[in-house]
PDB file of N, CA and C in Angstrom:
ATOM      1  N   UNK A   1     115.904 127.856  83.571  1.00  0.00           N
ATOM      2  CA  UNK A   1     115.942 126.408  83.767  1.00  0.00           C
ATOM      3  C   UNK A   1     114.667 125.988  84.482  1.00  0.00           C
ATOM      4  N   UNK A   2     114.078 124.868  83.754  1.00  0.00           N
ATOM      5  CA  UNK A   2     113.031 124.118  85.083  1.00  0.00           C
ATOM      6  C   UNK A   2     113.049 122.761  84.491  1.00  0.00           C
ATOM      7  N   UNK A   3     112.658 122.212  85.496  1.00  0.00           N
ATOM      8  CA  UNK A   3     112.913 120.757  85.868  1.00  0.00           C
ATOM      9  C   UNK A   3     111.225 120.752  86.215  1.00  0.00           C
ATOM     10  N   UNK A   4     110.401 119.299  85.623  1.00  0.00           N
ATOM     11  CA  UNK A   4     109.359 119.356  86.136  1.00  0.00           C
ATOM     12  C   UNK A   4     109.354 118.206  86.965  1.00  0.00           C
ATOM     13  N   UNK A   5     108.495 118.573  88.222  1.00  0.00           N
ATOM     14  CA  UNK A   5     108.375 117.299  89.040  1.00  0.00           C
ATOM     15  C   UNK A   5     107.631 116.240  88.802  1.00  0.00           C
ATOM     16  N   UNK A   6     108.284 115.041  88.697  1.00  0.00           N
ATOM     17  CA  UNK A   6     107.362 113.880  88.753  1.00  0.00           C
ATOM     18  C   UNK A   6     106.178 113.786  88.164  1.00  0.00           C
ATOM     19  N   UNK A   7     105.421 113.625  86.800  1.00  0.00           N
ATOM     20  CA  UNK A   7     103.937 113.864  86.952  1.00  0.00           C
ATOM     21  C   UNK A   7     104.149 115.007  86.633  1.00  0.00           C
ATOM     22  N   UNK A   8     104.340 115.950  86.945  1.00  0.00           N
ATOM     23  CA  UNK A   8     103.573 117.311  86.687  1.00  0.00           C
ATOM     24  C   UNK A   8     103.365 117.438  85.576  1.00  0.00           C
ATOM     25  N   UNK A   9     102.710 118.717  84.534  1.00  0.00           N
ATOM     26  CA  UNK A   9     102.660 118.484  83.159  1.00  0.00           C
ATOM     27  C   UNK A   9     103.003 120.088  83.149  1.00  0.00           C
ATOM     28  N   UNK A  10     103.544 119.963  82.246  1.00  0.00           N
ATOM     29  CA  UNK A  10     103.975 121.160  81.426  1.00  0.00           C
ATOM     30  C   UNK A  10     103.348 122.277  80.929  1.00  0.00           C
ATOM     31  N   UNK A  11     103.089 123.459  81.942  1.00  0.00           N
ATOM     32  CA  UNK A  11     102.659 124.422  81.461  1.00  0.00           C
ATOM     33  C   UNK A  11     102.819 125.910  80.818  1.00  0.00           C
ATOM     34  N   UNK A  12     104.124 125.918  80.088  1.00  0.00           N
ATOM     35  CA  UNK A  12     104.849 126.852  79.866  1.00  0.00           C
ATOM     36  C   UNK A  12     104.820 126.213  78.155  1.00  0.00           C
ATOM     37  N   UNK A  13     104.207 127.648  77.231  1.00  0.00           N
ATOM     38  CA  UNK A  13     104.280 127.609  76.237  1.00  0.00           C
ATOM     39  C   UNK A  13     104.986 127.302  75.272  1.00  0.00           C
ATOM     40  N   UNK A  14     106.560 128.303  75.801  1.00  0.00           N
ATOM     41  CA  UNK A  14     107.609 128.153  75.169  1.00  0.00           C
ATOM     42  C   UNK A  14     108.745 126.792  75.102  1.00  0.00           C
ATOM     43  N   UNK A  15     108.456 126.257  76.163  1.00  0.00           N
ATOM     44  CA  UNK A  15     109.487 125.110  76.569  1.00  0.00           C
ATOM     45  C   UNK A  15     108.390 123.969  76.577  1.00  0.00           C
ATOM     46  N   UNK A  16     109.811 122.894  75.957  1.00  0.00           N
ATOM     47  CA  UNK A  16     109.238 121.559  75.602  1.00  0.00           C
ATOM     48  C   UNK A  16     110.188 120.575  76.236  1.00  0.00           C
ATOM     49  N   UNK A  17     109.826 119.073  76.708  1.00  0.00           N
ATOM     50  CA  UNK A  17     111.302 118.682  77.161  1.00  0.00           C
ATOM     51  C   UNK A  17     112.148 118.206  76.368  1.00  0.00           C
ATOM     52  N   UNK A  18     113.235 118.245  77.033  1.00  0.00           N
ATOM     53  CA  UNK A  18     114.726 117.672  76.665  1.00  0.00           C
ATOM     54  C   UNK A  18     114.798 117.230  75.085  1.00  0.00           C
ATOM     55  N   UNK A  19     113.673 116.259  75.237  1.00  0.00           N
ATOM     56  CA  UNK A  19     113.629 114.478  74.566  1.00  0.00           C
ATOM     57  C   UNK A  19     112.538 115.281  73.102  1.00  0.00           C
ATOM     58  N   UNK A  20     112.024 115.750  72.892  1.00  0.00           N
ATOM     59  CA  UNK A  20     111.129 116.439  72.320  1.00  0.00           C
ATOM     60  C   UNK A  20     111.362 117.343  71.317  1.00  0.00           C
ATOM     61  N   UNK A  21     113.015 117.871  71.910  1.00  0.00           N
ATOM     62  CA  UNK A  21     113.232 118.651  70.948  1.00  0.00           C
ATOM     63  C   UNK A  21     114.120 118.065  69.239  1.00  0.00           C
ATOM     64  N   UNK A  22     114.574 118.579  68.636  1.00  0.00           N
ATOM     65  CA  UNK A  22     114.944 118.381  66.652  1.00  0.00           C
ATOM     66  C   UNK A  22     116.344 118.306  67.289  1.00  0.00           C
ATOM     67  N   UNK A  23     117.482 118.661  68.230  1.00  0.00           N
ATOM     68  CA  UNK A  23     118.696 118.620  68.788  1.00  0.00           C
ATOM     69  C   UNK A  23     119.525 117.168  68.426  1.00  0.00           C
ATOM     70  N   UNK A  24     120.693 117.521  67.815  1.00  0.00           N
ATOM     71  CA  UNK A  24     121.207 116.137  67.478  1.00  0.00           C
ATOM     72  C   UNK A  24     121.214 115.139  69.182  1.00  0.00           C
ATOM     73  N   UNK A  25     120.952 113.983  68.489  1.00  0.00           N
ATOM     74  CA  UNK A  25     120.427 112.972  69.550  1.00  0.00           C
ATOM     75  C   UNK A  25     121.896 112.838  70.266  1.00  0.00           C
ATOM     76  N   UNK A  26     123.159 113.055  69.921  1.00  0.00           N
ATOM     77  CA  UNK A  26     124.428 113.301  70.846  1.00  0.00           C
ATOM     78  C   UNK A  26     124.404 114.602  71.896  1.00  0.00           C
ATOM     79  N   UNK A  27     124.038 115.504  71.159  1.00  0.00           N
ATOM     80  CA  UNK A  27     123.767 116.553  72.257  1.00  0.00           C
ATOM     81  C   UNK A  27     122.509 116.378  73.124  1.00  0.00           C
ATOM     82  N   UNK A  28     121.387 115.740  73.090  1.00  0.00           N
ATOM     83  CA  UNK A  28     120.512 115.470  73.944  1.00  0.00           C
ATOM     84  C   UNK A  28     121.093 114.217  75.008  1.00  0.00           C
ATOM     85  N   UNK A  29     122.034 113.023  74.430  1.00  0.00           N
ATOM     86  CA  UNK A  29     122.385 112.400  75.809  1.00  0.00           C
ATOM     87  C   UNK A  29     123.106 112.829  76.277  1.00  0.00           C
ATOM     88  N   UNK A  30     124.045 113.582  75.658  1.00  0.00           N
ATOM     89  CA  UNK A  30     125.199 114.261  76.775  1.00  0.00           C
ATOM     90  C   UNK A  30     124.049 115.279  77.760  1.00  0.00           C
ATOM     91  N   UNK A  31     123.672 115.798  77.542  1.00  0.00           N
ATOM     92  CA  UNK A  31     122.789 117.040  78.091  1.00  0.00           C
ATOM     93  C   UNK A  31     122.670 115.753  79.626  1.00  0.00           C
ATOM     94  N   UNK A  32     121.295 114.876  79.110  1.00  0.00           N
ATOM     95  CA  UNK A  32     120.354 113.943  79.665  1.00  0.00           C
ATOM     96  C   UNK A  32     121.731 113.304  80.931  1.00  0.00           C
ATOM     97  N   UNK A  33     123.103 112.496  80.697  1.00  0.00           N
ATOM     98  CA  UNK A  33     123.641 112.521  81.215  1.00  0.00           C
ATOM     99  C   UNK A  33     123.798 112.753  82.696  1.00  0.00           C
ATOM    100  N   UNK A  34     124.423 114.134  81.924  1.00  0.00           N
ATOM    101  CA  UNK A  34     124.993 115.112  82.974  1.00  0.00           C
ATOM    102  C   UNK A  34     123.209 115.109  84.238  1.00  0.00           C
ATOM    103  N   UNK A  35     122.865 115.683  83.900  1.00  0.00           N
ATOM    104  CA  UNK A  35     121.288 115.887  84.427  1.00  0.00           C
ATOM    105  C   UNK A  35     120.618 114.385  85.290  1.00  0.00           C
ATOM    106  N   UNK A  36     120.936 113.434  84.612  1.00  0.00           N
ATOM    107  CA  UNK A  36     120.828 112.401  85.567  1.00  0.00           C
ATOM    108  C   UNK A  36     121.828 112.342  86.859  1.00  0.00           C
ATOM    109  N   UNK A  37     122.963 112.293  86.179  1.00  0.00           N
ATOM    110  CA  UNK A  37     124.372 112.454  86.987  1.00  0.00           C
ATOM    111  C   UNK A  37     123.819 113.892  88.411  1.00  0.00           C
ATOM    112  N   UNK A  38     123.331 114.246  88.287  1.00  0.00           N
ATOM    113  CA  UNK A  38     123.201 115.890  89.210  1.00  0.00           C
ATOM    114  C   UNK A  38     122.048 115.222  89.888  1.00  0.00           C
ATOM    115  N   UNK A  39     121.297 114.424  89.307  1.00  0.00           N
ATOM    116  CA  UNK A  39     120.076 113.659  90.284  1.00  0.00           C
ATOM    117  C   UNK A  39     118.889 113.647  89.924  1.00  0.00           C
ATOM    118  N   UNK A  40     118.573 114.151  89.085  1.00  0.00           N
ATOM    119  CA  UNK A  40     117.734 114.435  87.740  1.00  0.00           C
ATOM    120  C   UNK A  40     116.783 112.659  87.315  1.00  0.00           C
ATOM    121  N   UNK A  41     115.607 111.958  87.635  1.00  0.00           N
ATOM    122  CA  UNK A  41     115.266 111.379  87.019  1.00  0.00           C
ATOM    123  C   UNK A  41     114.915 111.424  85.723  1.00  0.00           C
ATOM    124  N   UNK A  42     115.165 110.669  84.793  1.00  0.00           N
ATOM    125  CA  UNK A  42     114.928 110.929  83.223  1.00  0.00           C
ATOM    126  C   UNK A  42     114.702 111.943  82.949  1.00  0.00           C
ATOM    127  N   UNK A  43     115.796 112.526  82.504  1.00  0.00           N
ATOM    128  CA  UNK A  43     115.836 114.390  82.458  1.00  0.00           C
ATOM    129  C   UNK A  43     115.193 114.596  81.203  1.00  0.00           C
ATOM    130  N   UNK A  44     114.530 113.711  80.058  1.00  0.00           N
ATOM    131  CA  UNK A  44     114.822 113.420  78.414  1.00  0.00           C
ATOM    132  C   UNK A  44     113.438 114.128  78.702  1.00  0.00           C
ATOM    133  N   UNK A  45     112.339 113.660  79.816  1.00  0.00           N
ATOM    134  CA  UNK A  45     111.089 114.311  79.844  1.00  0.00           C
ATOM    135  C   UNK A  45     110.429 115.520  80.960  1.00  0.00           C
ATOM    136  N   UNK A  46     111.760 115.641  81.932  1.00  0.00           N
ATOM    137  CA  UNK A  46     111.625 116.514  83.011  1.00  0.00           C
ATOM    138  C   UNK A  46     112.426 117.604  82.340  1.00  0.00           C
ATOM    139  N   UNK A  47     113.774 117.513  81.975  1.00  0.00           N
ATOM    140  CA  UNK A  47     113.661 118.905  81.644  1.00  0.00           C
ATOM    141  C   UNK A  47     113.714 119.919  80.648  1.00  0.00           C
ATOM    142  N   UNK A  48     112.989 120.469  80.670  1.00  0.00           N
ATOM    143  CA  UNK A  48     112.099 121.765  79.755  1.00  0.00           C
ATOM    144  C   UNK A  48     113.081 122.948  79.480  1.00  0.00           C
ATOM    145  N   UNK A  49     113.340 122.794  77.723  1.00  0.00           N
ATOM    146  CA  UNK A  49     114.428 123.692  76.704  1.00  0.00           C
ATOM    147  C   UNK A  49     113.374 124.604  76.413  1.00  0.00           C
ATOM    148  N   UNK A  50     114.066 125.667  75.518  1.00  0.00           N
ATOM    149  CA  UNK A  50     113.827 126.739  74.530  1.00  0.00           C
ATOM    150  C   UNK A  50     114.485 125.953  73.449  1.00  0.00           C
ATOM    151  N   UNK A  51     113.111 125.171  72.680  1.00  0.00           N
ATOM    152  CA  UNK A  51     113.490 124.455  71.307  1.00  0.00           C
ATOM    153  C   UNK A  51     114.108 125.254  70.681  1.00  0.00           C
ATOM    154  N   UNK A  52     114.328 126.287  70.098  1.00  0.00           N
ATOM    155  CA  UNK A  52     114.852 126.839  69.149  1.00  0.00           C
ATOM    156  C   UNK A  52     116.275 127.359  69.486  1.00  0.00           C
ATOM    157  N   UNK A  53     116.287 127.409  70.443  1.00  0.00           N
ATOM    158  CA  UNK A  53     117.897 127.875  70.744  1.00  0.00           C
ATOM    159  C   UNK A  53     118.188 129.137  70.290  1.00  0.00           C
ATOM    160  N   UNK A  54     117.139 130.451  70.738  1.00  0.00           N
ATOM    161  CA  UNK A  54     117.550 131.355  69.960  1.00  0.00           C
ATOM    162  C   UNK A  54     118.824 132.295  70.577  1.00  0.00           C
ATOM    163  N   UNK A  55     118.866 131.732  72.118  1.00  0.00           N
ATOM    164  CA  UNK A  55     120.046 132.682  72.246  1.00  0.00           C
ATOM    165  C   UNK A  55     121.490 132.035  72.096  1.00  0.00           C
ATOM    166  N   UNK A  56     121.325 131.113  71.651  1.00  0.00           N
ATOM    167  CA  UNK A  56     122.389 130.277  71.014  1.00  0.00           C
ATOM    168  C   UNK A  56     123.038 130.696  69.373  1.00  0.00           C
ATOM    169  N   UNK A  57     121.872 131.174  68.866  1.00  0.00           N
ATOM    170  CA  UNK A  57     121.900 131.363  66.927  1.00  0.00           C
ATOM    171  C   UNK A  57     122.980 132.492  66.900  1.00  0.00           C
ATOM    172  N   UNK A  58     124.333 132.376  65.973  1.00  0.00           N
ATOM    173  CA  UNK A  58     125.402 133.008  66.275  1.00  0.00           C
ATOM    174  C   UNK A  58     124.054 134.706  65.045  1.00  0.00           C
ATOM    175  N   UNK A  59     124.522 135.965  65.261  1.00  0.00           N
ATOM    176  CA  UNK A  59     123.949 136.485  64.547  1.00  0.00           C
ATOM    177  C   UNK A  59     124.078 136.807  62.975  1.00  0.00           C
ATOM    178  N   UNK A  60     125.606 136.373  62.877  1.00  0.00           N
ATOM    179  CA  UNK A  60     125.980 136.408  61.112  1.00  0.00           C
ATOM    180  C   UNK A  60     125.557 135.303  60.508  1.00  0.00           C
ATOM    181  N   UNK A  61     125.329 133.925  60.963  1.00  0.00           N
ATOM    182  CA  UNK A  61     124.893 132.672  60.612  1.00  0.00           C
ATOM    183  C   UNK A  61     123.987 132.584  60.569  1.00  0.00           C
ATOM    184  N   UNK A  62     123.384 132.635  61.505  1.00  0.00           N
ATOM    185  CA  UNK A  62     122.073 131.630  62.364  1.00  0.00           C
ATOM    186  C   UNK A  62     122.132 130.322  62.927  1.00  0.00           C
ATOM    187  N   UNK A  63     123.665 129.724  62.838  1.00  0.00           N
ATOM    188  CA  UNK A  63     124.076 128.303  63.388  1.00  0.00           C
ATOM    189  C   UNK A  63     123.837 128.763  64.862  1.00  0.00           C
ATOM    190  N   UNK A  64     124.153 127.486  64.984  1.00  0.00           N
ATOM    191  CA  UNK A  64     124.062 126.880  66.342  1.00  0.00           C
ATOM    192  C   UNK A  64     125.393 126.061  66.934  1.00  0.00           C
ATOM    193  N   UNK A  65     126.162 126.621  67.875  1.00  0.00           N
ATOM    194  CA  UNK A  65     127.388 126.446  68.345  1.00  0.00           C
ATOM    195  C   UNK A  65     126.769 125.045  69.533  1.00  0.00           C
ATOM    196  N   UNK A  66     126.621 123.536  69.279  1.00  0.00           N
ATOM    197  CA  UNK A  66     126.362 122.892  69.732  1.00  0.00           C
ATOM    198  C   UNK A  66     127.333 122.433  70.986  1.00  0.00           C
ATOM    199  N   UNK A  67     128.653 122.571  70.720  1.00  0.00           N
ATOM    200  CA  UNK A  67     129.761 122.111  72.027  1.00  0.00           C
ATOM    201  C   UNK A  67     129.157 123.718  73.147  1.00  0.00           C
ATOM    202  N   UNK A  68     128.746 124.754  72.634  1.00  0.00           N
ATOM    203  CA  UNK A  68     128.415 125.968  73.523  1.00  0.00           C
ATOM    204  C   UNK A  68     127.049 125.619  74.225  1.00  0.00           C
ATOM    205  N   UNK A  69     126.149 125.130  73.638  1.00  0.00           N
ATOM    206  CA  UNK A  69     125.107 124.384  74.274  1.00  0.00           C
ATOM    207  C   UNK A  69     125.177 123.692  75.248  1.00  0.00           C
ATOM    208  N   UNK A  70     126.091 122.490  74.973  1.00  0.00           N
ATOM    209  CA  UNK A  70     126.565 121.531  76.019  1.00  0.00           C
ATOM    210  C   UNK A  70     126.786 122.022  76.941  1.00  0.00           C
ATOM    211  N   UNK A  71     127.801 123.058  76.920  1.00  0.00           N
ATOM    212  CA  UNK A  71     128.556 123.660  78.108  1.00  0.00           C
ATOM    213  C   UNK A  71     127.694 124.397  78.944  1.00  0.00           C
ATOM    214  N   UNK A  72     126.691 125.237  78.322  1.00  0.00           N
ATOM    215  CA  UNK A  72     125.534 125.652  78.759  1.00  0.00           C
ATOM    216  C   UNK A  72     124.441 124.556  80.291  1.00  0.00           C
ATOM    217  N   UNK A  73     124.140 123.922  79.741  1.00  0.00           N
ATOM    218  CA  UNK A  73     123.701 122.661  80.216  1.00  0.00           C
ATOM    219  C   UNK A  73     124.385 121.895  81.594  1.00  0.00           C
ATOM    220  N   UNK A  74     125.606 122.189  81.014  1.00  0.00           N
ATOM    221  CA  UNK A  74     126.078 121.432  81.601  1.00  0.00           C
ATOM    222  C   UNK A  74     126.896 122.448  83.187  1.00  0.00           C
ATOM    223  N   UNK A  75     126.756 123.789  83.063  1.00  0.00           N
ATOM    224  CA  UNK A  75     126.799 124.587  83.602  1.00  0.00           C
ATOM    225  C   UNK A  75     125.197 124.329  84.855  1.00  0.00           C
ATOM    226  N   UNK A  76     124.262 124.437  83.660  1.00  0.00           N
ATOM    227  CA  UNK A  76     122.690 124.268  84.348  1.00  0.00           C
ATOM    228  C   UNK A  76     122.843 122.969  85.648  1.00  0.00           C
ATOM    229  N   UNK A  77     123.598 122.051  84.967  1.00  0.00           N
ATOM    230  CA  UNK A  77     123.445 120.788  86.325  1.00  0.00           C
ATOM    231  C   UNK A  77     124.367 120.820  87.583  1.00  0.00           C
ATOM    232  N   UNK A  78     125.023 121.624  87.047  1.00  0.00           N
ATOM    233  CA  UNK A  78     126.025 122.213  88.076  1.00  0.00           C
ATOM    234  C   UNK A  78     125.009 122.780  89.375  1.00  0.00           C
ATOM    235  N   UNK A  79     124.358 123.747  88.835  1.00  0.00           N
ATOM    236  CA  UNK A  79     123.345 124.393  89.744  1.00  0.00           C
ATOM    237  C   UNK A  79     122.455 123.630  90.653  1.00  0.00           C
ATOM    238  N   UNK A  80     121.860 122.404  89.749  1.00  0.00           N
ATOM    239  CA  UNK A  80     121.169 121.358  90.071  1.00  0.00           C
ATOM    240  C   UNK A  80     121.891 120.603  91.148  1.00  0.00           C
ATOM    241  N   UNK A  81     122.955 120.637  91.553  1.00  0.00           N
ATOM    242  CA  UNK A  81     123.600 120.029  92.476  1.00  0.00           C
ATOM    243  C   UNK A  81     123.867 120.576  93.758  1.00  0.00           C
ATOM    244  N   UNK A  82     124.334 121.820  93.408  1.00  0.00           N
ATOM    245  CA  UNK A  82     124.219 122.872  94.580  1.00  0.00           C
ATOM    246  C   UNK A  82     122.880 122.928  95.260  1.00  0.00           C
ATOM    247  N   UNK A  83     121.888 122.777  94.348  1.00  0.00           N
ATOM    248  CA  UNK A  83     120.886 122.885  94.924  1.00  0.00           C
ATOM    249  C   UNK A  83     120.219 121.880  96.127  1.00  0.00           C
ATOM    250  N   UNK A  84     120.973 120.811  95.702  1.00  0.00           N
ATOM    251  CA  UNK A  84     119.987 119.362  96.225  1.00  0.00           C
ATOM    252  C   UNK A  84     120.985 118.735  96.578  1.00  0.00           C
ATOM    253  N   UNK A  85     122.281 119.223  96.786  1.00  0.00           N
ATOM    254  CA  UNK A  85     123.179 118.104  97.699  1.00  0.00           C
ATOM    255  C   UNK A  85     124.221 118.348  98.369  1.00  0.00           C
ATOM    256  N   UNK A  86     124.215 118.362  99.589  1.00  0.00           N
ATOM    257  CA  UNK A  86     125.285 119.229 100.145  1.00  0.00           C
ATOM    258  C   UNK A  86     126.172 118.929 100.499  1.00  0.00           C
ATOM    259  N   UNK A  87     126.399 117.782 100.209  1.00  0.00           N
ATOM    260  CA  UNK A  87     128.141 117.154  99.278  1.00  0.00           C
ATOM    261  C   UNK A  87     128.159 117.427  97.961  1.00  0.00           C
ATOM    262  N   UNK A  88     127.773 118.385  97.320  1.00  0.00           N
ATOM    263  CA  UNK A  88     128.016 119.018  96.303  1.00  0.00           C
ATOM    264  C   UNK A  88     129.342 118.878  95.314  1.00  0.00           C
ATOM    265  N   UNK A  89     130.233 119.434  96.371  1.00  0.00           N
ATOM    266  CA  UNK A  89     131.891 119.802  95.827  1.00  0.00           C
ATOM    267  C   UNK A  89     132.316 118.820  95.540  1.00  0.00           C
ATOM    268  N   UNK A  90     132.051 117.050  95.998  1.00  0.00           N
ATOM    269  CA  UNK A  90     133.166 116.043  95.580  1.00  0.00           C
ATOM    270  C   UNK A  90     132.524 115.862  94.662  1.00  0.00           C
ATOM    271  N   UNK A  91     130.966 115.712  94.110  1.00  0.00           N
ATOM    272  CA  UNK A  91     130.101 115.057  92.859  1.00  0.00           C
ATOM    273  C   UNK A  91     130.050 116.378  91.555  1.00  0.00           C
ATOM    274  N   UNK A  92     130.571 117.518  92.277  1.00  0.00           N
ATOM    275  CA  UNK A  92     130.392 118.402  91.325  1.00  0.00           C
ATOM    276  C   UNK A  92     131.837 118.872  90.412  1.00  0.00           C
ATOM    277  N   UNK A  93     132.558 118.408  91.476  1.00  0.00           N
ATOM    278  CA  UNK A  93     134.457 118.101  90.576  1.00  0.00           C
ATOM    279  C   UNK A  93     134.923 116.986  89.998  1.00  0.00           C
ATOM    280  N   UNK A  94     134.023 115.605  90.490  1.00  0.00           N
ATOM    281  CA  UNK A  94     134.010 114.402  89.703  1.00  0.00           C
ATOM    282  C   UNK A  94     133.165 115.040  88.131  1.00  0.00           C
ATOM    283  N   UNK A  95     132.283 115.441  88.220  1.00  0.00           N
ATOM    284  CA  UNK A  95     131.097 115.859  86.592  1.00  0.00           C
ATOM    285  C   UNK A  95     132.036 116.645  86.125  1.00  0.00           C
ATOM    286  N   UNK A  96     132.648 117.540  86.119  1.00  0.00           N
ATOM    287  CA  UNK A  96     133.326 118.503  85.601  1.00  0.00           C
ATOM    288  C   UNK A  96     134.903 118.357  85.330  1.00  0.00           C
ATOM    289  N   UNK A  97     135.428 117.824  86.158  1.00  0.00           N
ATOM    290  CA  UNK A  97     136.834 117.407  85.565  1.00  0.00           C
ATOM    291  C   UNK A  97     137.318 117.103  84.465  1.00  0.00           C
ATOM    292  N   UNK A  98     136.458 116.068  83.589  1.00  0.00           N
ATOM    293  CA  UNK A  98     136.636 115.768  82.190  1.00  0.00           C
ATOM    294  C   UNK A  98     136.763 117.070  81.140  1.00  0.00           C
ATOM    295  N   UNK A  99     135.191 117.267  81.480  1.00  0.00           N
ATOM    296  CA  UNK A  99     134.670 118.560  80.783  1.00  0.00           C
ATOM    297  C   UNK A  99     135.516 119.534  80.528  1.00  0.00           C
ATOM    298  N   UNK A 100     135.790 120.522  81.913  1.00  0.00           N
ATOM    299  CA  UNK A 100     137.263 121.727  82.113  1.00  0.00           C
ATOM    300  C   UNK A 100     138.136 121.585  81.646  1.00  0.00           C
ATOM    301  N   UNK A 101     139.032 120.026  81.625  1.00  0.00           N
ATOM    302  CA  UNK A 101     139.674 119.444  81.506  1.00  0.00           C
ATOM    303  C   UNK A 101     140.189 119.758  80.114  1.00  0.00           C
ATOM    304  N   UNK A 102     139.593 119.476  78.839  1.00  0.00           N
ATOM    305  CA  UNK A 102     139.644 119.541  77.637  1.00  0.00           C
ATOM    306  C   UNK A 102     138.835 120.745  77.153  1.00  0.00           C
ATOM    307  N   UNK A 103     138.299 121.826  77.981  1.00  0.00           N
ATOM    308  CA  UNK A 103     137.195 122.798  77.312  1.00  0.00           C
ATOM    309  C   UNK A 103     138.126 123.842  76.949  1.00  0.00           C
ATOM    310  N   UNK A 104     138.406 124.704  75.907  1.00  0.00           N
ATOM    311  CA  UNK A 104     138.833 125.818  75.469  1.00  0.00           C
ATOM    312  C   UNK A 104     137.770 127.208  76.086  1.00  0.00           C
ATOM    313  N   UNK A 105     137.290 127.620  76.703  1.00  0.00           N
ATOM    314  CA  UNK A 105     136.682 128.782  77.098  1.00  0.00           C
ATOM    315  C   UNK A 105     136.120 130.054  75.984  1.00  0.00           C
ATOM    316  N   UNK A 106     135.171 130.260  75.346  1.00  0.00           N
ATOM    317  CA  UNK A 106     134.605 131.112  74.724  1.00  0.00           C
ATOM    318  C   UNK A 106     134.198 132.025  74.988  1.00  0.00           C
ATOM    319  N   UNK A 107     134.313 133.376  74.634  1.00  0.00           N
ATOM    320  CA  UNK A 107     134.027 134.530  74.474  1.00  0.00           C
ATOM    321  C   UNK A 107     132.449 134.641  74.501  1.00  0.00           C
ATOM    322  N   UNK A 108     131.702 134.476  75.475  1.00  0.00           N
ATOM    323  CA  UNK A 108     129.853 134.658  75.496  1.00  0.00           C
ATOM    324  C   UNK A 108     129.162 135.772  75.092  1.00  0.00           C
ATOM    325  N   UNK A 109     128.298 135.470  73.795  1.00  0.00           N
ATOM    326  CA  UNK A 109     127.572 136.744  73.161  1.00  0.00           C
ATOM    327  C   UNK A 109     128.442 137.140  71.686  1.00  0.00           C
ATOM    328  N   UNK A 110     129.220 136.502  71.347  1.00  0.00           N
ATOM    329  CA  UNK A 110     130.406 136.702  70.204  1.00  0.00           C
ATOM    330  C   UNK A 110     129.046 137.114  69.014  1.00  0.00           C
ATOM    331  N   UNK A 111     129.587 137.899  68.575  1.00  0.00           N
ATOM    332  CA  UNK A 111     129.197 138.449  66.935  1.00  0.00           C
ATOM    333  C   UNK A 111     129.365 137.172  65.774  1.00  0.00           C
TER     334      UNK A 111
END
């Protein structure tokens, strides 16, 4: 995960931001969201994916499990909160309640 500060510019080959990437434009605001929600100014250009999603690509397919993404992400802002607010626990069970709420739990790394 990185988040770039303010201004800074992007010096990492592999990663492009948020907003930049081919990702259906539903999975980029949910992402963007959450990421604002954690404290994140316009996350669409601060924060910096692995466009291709390769550890996402199931290996018999090559799809892309997009609700597993989300959750991914949305795991990531979780962190983002811990990090930077130490009222954490009431803003971090308000973001997630919905989410847990309705999430079925997946098997990570599935064939």
């Amino acid at each position: 995960m990185y988040i770039l500060k303010e201004g800074e510019e992007n010096s990492f080959h592999d990663l492009v931001p948020l907003g930049e990437t081919d990702w259906p434009e539903e999975v980029k605001k949910e992402i963007s969201d959450f990421f604002s929600q954690a404290g994140v100014s316009d996350p669409l250009t601060q924060k910096l994916v692995e466009p291709t999603l390769k550890g996402f690509k199931s290996k018999n397919k090559n799809s892309i499990d997009w609700d597993d993404v989300i959750a991914y992400f949305k795991y990531e802002a979780l962190s983002v909160l811990i990090m930077h607010d130490p009222k954490f626990k009431d803003r971090a069970e308000q973001l997630y309640r919905d989410f847990f709420e309705g999430q079925k739990f997946k098997v990570w790394n599935k064939e």
